[in-house]
């Protein structure tokens, strides 16, 4: 027998622990990549259905205050059906009473836009003594006649696309209504079912985020809808009494824009009726519309809105405006509507779970010393009072220890 030591080798087909760990990591990475690819494909191909589900959830949250009140006297399914039927009957009654008038006024208003623009330009020339024309303005803006024809062609295709989208919207409305009903009916069970699939440590932040979203989103949308209806109703009465042209279309414009565009919506909404009044042949009509807009805004801010929006979102104006713009760029009009309550929910979560650190006076003194310009660049950095006191106390303690020794 040879004196050489026999080396034990693993049987063929059996991996050592290191190879098995590497194999598991490789399979895990491949699985994650496949999952991300499948999720991206589903979101890409089924983006419209995902959008319908998300919108249905938001609409169900908006209905939640009314549904929750009705559940005291009836089952939740009956309460949800009652709220949805009430909305349907209200919209149907409005269209039955004012649908034809609204369409006629919208058509006339769109047709009158060139004339309104011409009247505005004429009044500007008369007031400033200038002689601006459309050609001069287009030339200064760098727009050529060929560009205008291209814009007109795009508008024509846009109108056709709008009509096509309008036909497809009926199917979307049916799908959203279907999901809204079942999400609203099963919302309490859905909340508990989702929370039950999580660990107790994760359940608290999840349920907190759910309840905050229900309060913020539901109250915000419900308050905006009620305020828009009140604003549109009051504006329609005022514009009708003032004999403002296109009074119904402008009243709806005023109510919707004032409530669903944060911060600047009030000014944008009243600007169009004022402009129509100024160019209607009686400039005093535009002034009276402006007076009404200012008066109504004061009444709404002092009496109506505090009662309706008492539990709605409280977000900084800059944050709400930015959230609405970001939501509009991502998801269009519905995204602009949902951006503000989502931002309020995120900020409320941060207020609950973020860790706060107080800024001490010592920190402020150190920052001031670093920012303040030095008279002599070669001079040493001045010592802060708090640091000087700490250094003196340490020297005294060291001296006391030396004396004891």
Tab-separated table of C-alpha atoms in Angstrom:
chain	number	residue	atom	x	y	z
A	1	UNK	CA	0.000	0.000	0.000
A	2	UNK	CA	1.262	3.456	-0.818
A	3	UNK	CA	2.182	5.884	1.968
A	4	UNK	CA	0.350	8.735	0.275
A	5	UNK	CA	-2.740	9.991	2.074
A	6	UNK	CA	-6.016	9.323	0.326
A	7	UNK	CA	-8.061	12.455	-0.326
A	8	UNK	CA	-11.793	12.059	0.310
A	9	UNK	CA	-13.913	13.383	-2.501
A	10	UNK	CA	-17.631	14.058	-2.492
A	11	UNK	CA	-19.753	11.671	-4.520
A	12	UNK	CA	-20.568	12.880	-7.983
A	13	UNK	CA	-23.770	14.963	-8.157
A	14	UNK	CA	-23.641	16.162	-4.518
A	15	UNK	CA	-22.769	19.857	-3.933
A	16	UNK	CA	-20.823	21.135	-0.979
A	17	UNK	CA	-22.501	23.751	1.339
A	18	UNK	CA	-20.830	26.680	-0.427
A	19	UNK	CA	-22.057	25.603	-3.826
A	20	UNK	CA	-25.569	24.975	-2.491
A	21	UNK	CA	-25.694	28.499	-0.994
A	22	UNK	CA	-24.530	30.039	-4.251
A	23	UNK	CA	-27.134	28.053	-6.148
A	24	UNK	CA	-29.916	29.243	-3.818
A	25	UNK	CA	-28.802	32.868	-4.191
A	26	UNK	CA	-28.762	32.536	-7.968
A	27	UNK	CA	-32.246	31.035	-8.015
A	28	UNK	CA	-33.494	33.783	-5.682
A	29	UNK	CA	-32.121	36.531	-7.955
A	30	UNK	CA	-33.607	34.874	-11.033
A	31	UNK	CA	-36.965	34.522	-9.262
A	32	UNK	CA	-36.993	38.190	-8.251
A	33	UNK	CA	-36.136	39.291	-11.792
A	34	UNK	CA	-38.863	37.081	-13.244
A	35	UNK	CA	-41.380	38.426	-10.719
A	36	UNK	CA	-40.484	42.025	-11.578
A	37	UNK	CA	-40.737	41.248	-15.298
A	38	UNK	CA	-44.158	39.610	-14.891
A	39	UNK	CA	-45.390	42.499	-12.722
A	40	UNK	CA	-44.157	45.054	-15.259
A	41	UNK	CA	-45.831	43.148	-18.106
A	42	UNK	CA	-49.129	42.966	-16.211
A	43	UNK	CA	-49.015	46.680	-15.364
A	44	UNK	CA	-48.149	47.536	-18.960
A	45	UNK	CA	-50.773	45.388	-20.647
A	46	UNK	CA	-53.420	45.765	-17.960
A	47	UNK	CA	-52.786	49.378	-17.012
A	48	UNK	CA	-56.362	50.397	-17.809
A	49	UNK	CA	-57.807	47.739	-15.515
A	50	UNK	CA	-55.367	48.668	-12.740
A	51	UNK	CA	-56.432	52.284	-13.190
A	52	UNK	CA	-60.107	51.301	-12.929
A	53	UNK	CA	-59.472	49.413	-9.686
A	54	UNK	CA	-57.480	52.268	-8.131
A	55	UNK	CA	-60.098	54.833	-9.148
A	56	UNK	CA	-62.852	52.605	-7.787
A	57	UNK	CA	-61.059	52.392	-4.454
A	58	UNK	CA	-60.811	56.193	-4.299
A	59	UNK	CA	-64.487	56.600	-5.194
A	60	UNK	CA	-65.402	54.055	-2.519
A	61	UNK	CA	-63.368	56.068	-0.006
A	62	UNK	CA	-65.195	59.224	-1.092
A	63	UNK	CA	-68.534	57.478	-0.513
A	64	UNK	CA	-67.457	56.077	2.854
A	65	UNK	CA	-68.724	58.981	5.045
A	66	UNK	CA	-72.245	58.698	3.598
A	67	UNK	CA	-72.201	54.888	3.583
A	68	UNK	CA	-70.977	54.754	7.191
A	69	UNK	CA	-73.857	56.964	8.330
A	70	UNK	CA	-76.463	54.875	6.500
A	71	UNK	CA	-75.128	51.610	7.961
A	72	UNK	CA	-76.658	52.637	11.301
A	73	UNK	CA	-80.118	51.933	9.861
A	74	UNK	CA	-79.535	49.409	7.047
A	75	UNK	CA	-77.071	46.739	5.878
A	76	UNK	CA	-73.887	47.943	4.232
A	77	UNK	CA	-74.865	46.624	0.789
A	78	UNK	CA	-78.152	48.529	0.923
A	79	UNK	CA	-76.353	51.663	2.138
A	80	UNK	CA	-73.861	51.495	-0.736
A	81	UNK	CA	-76.636	50.942	-3.278
A	82	UNK	CA	-78.609	53.862	-1.839
A	83	UNK	CA	-75.653	56.250	-2.140
A	84	UNK	CA	-74.831	55.150	-5.693
A	85	UNK	CA	-78.459	55.358	-6.831
A	86	UNK	CA	-78.793	58.816	-5.270
A	87	UNK	CA	-75.757	60.015	-7.219
A	88	UNK	CA	-77.079	58.449	-10.415
A	89	UNK	CA	-80.520	60.002	-9.988
A	90	UNK	CA	-79.015	63.409	-9.213
A	91	UNK	CA	-76.822	63.383	-12.315
A	92	UNK	CA	-79.685	62.063	-14.442
A	93	UNK	CA	-82.077	64.739	-13.192
A	94	UNK	CA	-79.545	67.481	-13.926
A	95	UNK	CA	-78.941	66.202	-17.456
A	96	UNK	CA	-82.689	65.851	-18.060
A	97	UNK	CA	-83.368	69.425	-16.927
A	98	UNK	CA	-80.299	71.235	-18.243
A	99	UNK	CA	-78.524	68.813	-20.599
A	100	UNK	CA	-79.747	70.372	-23.838
A	101	UNK	CA	-79.179	73.909	-22.554
A	102	UNK	CA	-75.688	73.014	-21.351
A	103	UNK	CA	-74.688	71.508	-24.700
A	104	UNK	CA	-76.041	74.523	-26.586
A	105	UNK	CA	-74.200	76.968	-24.327
A	106	UNK	CA	-70.944	75.022	-24.509
A	107	UNK	CA	-71.143	74.953	-28.310
A	108	UNK	CA	-71.915	78.670	-28.466
A	109	UNK	CA	-69.124	79.486	-26.001
A	110	UNK	CA	-66.518	77.559	-27.996
A	111	UNK	CA	-67.720	79.227	-31.193
A	112	UNK	CA	-67.534	82.672	-29.567
A	113	UNK	CA	-63.936	82.286	-28.359
A	114	UNK	CA	-62.385	83.971	-31.458
A	115	UNK	CA	-64.799	86.901	-31.127
A	116	UNK	CA	-64.026	87.256	-27.413
A	117	UNK	CA	-60.302	87.258	-28.157
A	118	UNK	CA	-60.816	89.907	-30.854
A	119	UNK	CA	-62.791	92.112	-28.453
A	120	UNK	CA	-60.102	91.776	-25.782
A	121	UNK	CA	-57.384	92.728	-28.263
A	122	UNK	CA	-59.407	95.734	-29.439
A	123	UNK	CA	-59.936	96.961	-25.879
A	124	UNK	CA	-56.228	96.547	-25.103
A	125	UNK	CA	-55.323	98.595	-28.185
A	126	UNK	CA	-57.827	101.283	-27.210
A	127	UNK	CA	-56.587	101.465	-23.615
A	128	UNK	CA	-52.855	101.463	-24.402
A	129	UNK	CA	-52.903	103.314	-27.725
A	130	UNK	CA	-51.198	100.381	-29.443
A	131	UNK	CA	-52.010	98.757	-32.759
A	132	UNK	CA	-51.543	95.076	-32.100
A	133	UNK	CA	-52.931	92.594	-34.599
A	134	UNK	CA	-53.127	88.830	-34.619
A	135	UNK	CA	-50.346	88.662	-37.195
A	136	UNK	CA	-48.044	90.810	-35.046
A	137	UNK	CA	-48.730	88.741	-31.949
A	138	UNK	CA	-48.191	85.476	-33.804
A	139	UNK	CA	-44.961	86.798	-35.319
A	140	UNK	CA	-43.670	87.880	-31.906
A	141	UNK	CA	-44.602	84.470	-30.506
A	142	UNK	CA	-42.727	82.735	-33.325
A	143	UNK	CA	-45.835	81.032	-34.751
A	144	UNK	CA	-46.247	80.820	-38.520
A	145	UNK	CA	-49.468	80.218	-40.512
A	146	UNK	CA	-48.280	76.685	-41.271
A	147	UNK	CA	-48.008	76.063	-37.533
A	148	UNK	CA	-51.589	77.262	-37.101
A	149	UNK	CA	-52.818	74.856	-39.757
A	150	UNK	CA	-50.967	72.069	-38.000
A	151	UNK	CA	-52.559	73.046	-34.699
A	152	UNK	CA	-55.995	73.059	-36.322
A	153	UNK	CA	-55.380	69.595	-37.742
A	154	UNK	CA	-54.287	68.351	-34.328
A	155	UNK	CA	-57.414	69.846	-32.787
A	156	UNK	CA	-59.564	68.086	-35.375
A	157	UNK	CA	-57.901	64.759	-34.625
A	158	UNK	CA	-58.229	65.570	-30.929
A	159	UNK	CA	-61.976	66.061	-31.310
A	160	UNK	CA	-62.283	62.708	-33.074
A	161	UNK	CA	-60.201	61.110	-30.365
A	162	UNK	CA	-62.393	62.719	-27.744
A	163	UNK	CA	-65.541	61.314	-29.351
A	164	UNK	CA	-63.954	57.873	-29.511
A	165	UNK	CA	-62.913	58.123	-25.872
A	166	UNK	CA	-66.411	59.280	-24.963
A	167	UNK	CA	-67.877	56.118	-26.466
A	168	UNK	CA	-65.403	54.006	-24.539
A	169	UNK	CA	-66.114	55.953	-21.359
A	170	UNK	CA	-69.509	54.285	-20.987
A	171	UNK	CA	-67.797	50.928	-20.592
A	172	UNK	CA	-65.337	52.466	-18.144
A	173	UNK	CA	-68.167	53.958	-16.086
A	174	UNK	CA	-69.852	50.559	-15.872
A	175	UNK	CA	-66.597	48.869	-14.801
A	176	UNK	CA	-65.855	51.530	-12.185
A	177	UNK	CA	-69.402	51.357	-10.808
A	178	UNK	CA	-69.136	47.561	-10.558
A	179	UNK	CA	-65.853	47.715	-8.637
A	180	UNK	CA	-67.011	50.638	-6.487
A	181	UNK	CA	-70.039	48.711	-5.250
A	182	UNK	CA	-68.139	45.599	-4.225
A	183	UNK	CA	-65.155	47.483	-2.784
A	184	UNK	CA	-67.443	49.694	-0.702
A	185	UNK	CA	-69.542	46.740	0.512
A	186	UNK	CA	-66.501	44.656	1.444
A	187	UNK	CA	-64.223	47.436	2.669
A	188	UNK	CA	-64.265	46.450	6.395
A	189	UNK	CA	-63.660	42.774	5.525
A	190	UNK	CA	-60.976	43.710	2.985
A	191	UNK	CA	-59.195	45.780	5.628
A	192	UNK	CA	-59.117	42.897	8.107
A	193	UNK	CA	-58.258	40.335	5.428
A	194	UNK	CA	-55.220	42.280	4.239
A	195	UNK	CA	-54.073	42.999	7.790
A	196	UNK	CA	-54.434	39.316	8.683
A	197	UNK	CA	-51.845	38.411	6.024
A	198	UNK	CA	-49.208	40.522	7.802
A	199	UNK	CA	-47.177	40.107	10.960
A	200	UNK	CA	-48.363	41.950	14.101
A	201	UNK	CA	-45.419	44.339	13.793
A	202	UNK	CA	-46.521	45.401	10.289
A	203	UNK	CA	-50.243	45.446	11.056
A	204	UNK	CA	-50.067	48.669	13.094
A	205	UNK	CA	-48.542	50.916	10.367
A	206	UNK	CA	-50.672	49.250	7.671
A	207	UNK	CA	-53.960	49.780	9.514
A	208	UNK	CA	-52.866	53.304	10.447
A	209	UNK	CA	-52.180	54.141	6.793
A	210	UNK	CA	-55.507	52.567	5.753
A	211	UNK	CA	-57.553	54.523	8.289
A	212	UNK	CA	-55.699	57.762	7.554
A	213	UNK	CA	-56.297	57.340	3.815
A	214	UNK	CA	-59.974	56.638	4.472
A	215	UNK	CA	-60.324	59.803	6.544
A	216	UNK	CA	-58.183	62.093	4.394
A	217	UNK	CA	-59.280	60.929	0.946
A	218	UNK	CA	-62.929	60.385	1.836
A	219	UNK	CA	-63.404	63.686	3.615
A	220	UNK	CA	-61.440	65.645	1.007
A	221	UNK	CA	-63.341	64.350	-2.022
A	222	UNK	CA	-66.711	64.543	-0.286
A	223	UNK	CA	-66.021	68.113	0.840
A	224	UNK	CA	-64.826	69.171	-2.622
A	225	UNK	CA	-67.890	67.680	-4.323
A	226	UNK	CA	-70.313	69.379	-1.926
A	227	UNK	CA	-68.510	72.728	-2.179
A	228	UNK	CA	-68.405	72.477	-5.980
A	229	UNK	CA	-72.150	71.793	-6.084
A	230	UNK	CA	-72.903	74.729	-3.774
A	231	UNK	CA	-70.591	77.036	-5.729
A	232	UNK	CA	-72.034	76.011	-9.092
A	233	UNK	CA	-75.624	76.398	-7.858
A	234	UNK	CA	-74.996	79.850	-6.388
A	235	UNK	CA	-73.066	80.952	-9.488
A	236	UNK	CA	-75.804	79.738	-11.831
A	237	UNK	CA	-78.423	81.763	-9.948
A	238	UNK	CA	-76.210	84.872	-9.877
A	239	UNK	CA	-75.189	84.617	-13.544
A	240	UNK	CA	-78.805	84.015	-14.604
A	241	UNK	CA	-80.012	87.073	-12.685
A	242	UNK	CA	-77.178	89.163	-14.156
A	243	UNK	CA	-78.162	87.918	-17.642
A	244	UNK	CA	-74.608	86.732	-18.306
A	245	UNK	CA	-74.202	84.892	-21.623
A	246	UNK	CA	-73.603	81.140	-21.308
A	247	UNK	CA	-74.581	81.370	-17.622
A	248	UNK	CA	-74.993	77.626	-17.008
A	249	UNK	CA	-71.723	76.560	-18.638
A	250	UNK	CA	-69.816	79.320	-16.845
A	251	UNK	CA	-71.445	78.423	-13.512
A	252	UNK	CA	-70.316	74.794	-13.843
A	253	UNK	CA	-66.850	75.992	-14.820
A	254	UNK	CA	-66.718	78.255	-11.766
A	255	UNK	CA	-67.846	75.572	-9.327
A	256	UNK	CA	-65.574	72.792	-10.572
A	257	UNK	CA	-62.396	74.787	-11.187
A	258	UNK	CA	-62.647	76.729	-7.919
A	259	UNK	CA	-62.816	73.554	-5.826
A	260	UNK	CA	-60.606	71.068	-7.636
A	261	UNK	CA	-57.603	73.264	-8.517
A	262	UNK	CA	-55.739	74.048	-5.284
A	263	UNK	CA	-54.988	77.637	-4.276
A	264	UNK	CA	-55.316	79.341	-7.686
A	265	UNK	CA	-58.593	77.708	-8.745
A	266	UNK	CA	-60.671	80.505	-7.231
A	267	UNK	CA	-58.990	83.156	-9.381
A	268	UNK	CA	-58.916	81.051	-12.554
A	269	UNK	CA	-62.583	80.105	-12.205
A	270	UNK	CA	-63.904	83.667	-11.943
A	271	UNK	CA	-61.564	85.064	-14.622
A	272	UNK	CA	-63.455	83.472	-17.527
A	273	UNK	CA	-66.943	84.742	-16.496
A	274	UNK	CA	-65.490	88.210	-15.896
A	275	UNK	CA	-63.863	88.158	-19.342
A	276	UNK	CA	-67.125	87.077	-20.977
A	277	UNK	CA	-68.971	89.846	-19.137
A	278	UNK	CA	-66.450	92.507	-20.156
A	279	UNK	CA	-66.721	91.543	-23.830
A	280	UNK	CA	-70.517	91.117	-23.871
A	281	UNK	CA	-71.193	94.725	-24.889
A	282	UNK	CA	-71.757	95.946	-21.336
A	283	UNK	CA	-68.442	96.178	-19.437
A	284	UNK	CA	-70.344	96.777	-16.193
A	285	UNK	CA	-71.565	93.190	-16.422
A	286	UNK	CA	-68.014	91.918	-16.017
A	287	UNK	CA	-67.550	94.205	-13.001
A	288	UNK	CA	-70.717	92.871	-11.358
A	289	UNK	CA	-69.536	89.300	-11.953
A	290	UNK	CA	-66.237	90.166	-10.273
A	291	UNK	CA	-68.077	91.688	-7.312
A	292	UNK	CA	-70.163	88.526	-6.996
A	293	UNK	CA	-67.062	86.318	-7.124
A	294	UNK	CA	-65.334	88.260	-4.351
A	295	UNK	CA	-68.465	88.345	-2.187
A	296	UNK	CA	-69.193	84.634	-2.608
A	297	UNK	CA	-65.599	83.701	-1.815
A	298	UNK	CA	-65.765	85.609	1.468
A	299	UNK	CA	-69.074	83.984	2.406
A	300	UNK	CA	-67.750	80.528	1.531
A	301	UNK	CA	-64.500	80.967	3.463
A	302	UNK	CA	-66.246	82.254	6.593
A	303	UNK	CA	-69.430	80.176	6.763
A	304	UNK	CA	-69.744	77.292	4.295
A	305	UNK	CA	-66.263	75.791	3.986
A	306	UNK	CA	-65.443	75.597	7.748
A	307	UNK	CA	-68.583	73.518	8.318
A	308	UNK	CA	-68.031	71.165	5.389
A	309	UNK	CA	-64.227	70.884	5.452
A	310	UNK	CA	-63.803	70.632	9.229
A	311	UNK	CA	-62.356	67.101	8.918
A	312	UNK	CA	-60.793	67.476	5.497
A	313	UNK	CA	-57.083	67.616	4.756
A	314	UNK	CA	-54.846	70.343	6.121
A	315	UNK	CA	-51.871	70.638	3.787
A	316	UNK	CA	-49.494	73.504	3.117
A	317	UNK	CA	-50.589	75.404	-0.034
A	318	UNK	CA	-47.285	74.764	-1.809
A	319	UNK	CA	-47.475	71.028	-1.048
A	320	UNK	CA	-51.085	70.760	-2.226
A	321	UNK	CA	-50.354	72.644	-5.453
A	322	UNK	CA	-47.283	70.511	-6.192
A	323	UNK	CA	-49.162	67.289	-5.381
A	324	UNK	CA	-51.985	68.266	-7.739
A	325	UNK	CA	-49.544	69.065	-10.558
A	326	UNK	CA	-47.635	65.808	-10.057
A	327	UNK	CA	-50.853	63.796	-9.990
A	328	UNK	CA	-52.076	65.524	-13.157
A	329	UNK	CA	-48.842	64.732	-15.002
A	330	UNK	CA	-48.984	61.077	-13.931
A	331	UNK	CA	-52.692	60.225	-14.207
A	332	UNK	CA	-54.465	63.234	-15.719
A	333	UNK	CA	-57.485	64.903	-14.142
A	334	UNK	CA	-58.160	62.067	-11.708
A	335	UNK	CA	-54.533	62.185	-10.565
A	336	UNK	CA	-54.832	65.904	-9.878
A	337	UNK	CA	-57.889	65.191	-7.750
A	338	UNK	CA	-56.204	62.394	-5.774
A	339	UNK	CA	-52.793	64.029	-5.385
A	340	UNK	CA	-53.767	66.326	-2.507
A	341	UNK	CA	-55.374	63.717	-0.194
A	342	UNK	CA	-52.552	61.258	-0.890
A	343	UNK	CA	-50.013	63.921	0.036
A	344	UNK	CA	-51.992	64.612	3.210
A	345	UNK	CA	-51.982	60.894	4.069
A	346	UNK	CA	-48.220	60.618	3.568
A	347	UNK	CA	-47.573	63.707	5.687
A	348	UNK	CA	-49.849	62.382	8.430
A	349	UNK	CA	-47.904	59.095	8.432
A	350	UNK	CA	-44.642	61.009	8.684
A	351	UNK	CA	-45.993	63.006	11.610
A	352	UNK	CA	-46.808	59.760	13.423
A	353	UNK	CA	-43.711	57.676	12.704
A	354	UNK	CA	-40.895	60.125	12.064
A	355	UNK	CA	-38.248	60.634	14.738
A	356	UNK	CA	-37.887	64.254	15.832
A	357	UNK	CA	-34.643	65.841	17.047
A	358	UNK	CA	-34.639	69.236	18.681
A	359	UNK	CA	-32.136	71.783	17.397
A	360	UNK	CA	-30.158	72.899	20.453
A	361	UNK	CA	-28.706	76.335	21.124
A	362	UNK	CA	-25.214	74.840	20.930
A	363	UNK	CA	-25.901	73.653	17.380
A	364	UNK	CA	-27.154	77.102	16.372
A	365	UNK	CA	-24.045	78.716	17.879
A	366	UNK	CA	-21.745	76.332	16.040
A	367	UNK	CA	-23.531	77.010	12.736
A	368	UNK	CA	-23.366	80.777	13.319
A	369	UNK	CA	-19.641	80.556	14.059
A	370	UNK	CA	-18.979	78.566	10.895
A	371	UNK	CA	-21.105	80.814	8.670
A	372	UNK	CA	-19.955	84.192	10.078
A	373	UNK	CA	-17.039	85.707	8.077
A	374	UNK	CA	-13.684	85.981	9.852
A	375	UNK	CA	-11.894	89.311	10.143
A	376	UNK	CA	-8.433	87.679	10.167
A	377	UNK	CA	-8.228	84.553	7.979
A	378	UNK	CA	-5.189	83.325	9.967
A	379	UNK	CA	-6.932	83.723	13.326
A	380	UNK	CA	-8.096	80.602	15.106
A	381	UNK	CA	-11.771	79.752	15.098
A	382	UNK	CA	-13.464	81.359	18.141
A	383	UNK	CA	-14.532	78.871	20.743
A	384	UNK	CA	-18.226	78.629	21.462
A	385	UNK	CA	-19.409	79.622	24.966
A	386	UNK	CA	-20.907	76.215	25.667
A	387	UNK	CA	-17.708	74.450	24.597
A	388	UNK	CA	-15.594	76.863	26.631
A	389	UNK	CA	-17.634	76.172	29.764
A	390	UNK	CA	-17.345	72.420	29.228
A	391	UNK	CA	-13.578	72.709	28.730
A	392	UNK	CA	-13.181	74.812	31.920
A	393	UNK	CA	-15.224	72.320	33.936
A	394	UNK	CA	-13.078	69.469	32.649
A	395	UNK	CA	-9.872	71.328	33.635
A	396	UNK	CA	-11.232	71.935	37.131
A	397	UNK	CA	-12.090	68.260	37.493
A	398	UNK	CA	-8.589	67.256	36.345
A	399	UNK	CA	-7.037	69.700	38.832
A	400	UNK	CA	-9.126	68.294	41.671
A	401	UNK	CA	-7.978	64.769	40.792
A	402	UNK	CA	-4.319	65.898	40.818
A	403	UNK	CA	-4.701	67.483	44.264
A	404	UNK	CA	-6.279	64.319	45.655
A	405	UNK	CA	-3.306	62.299	44.416
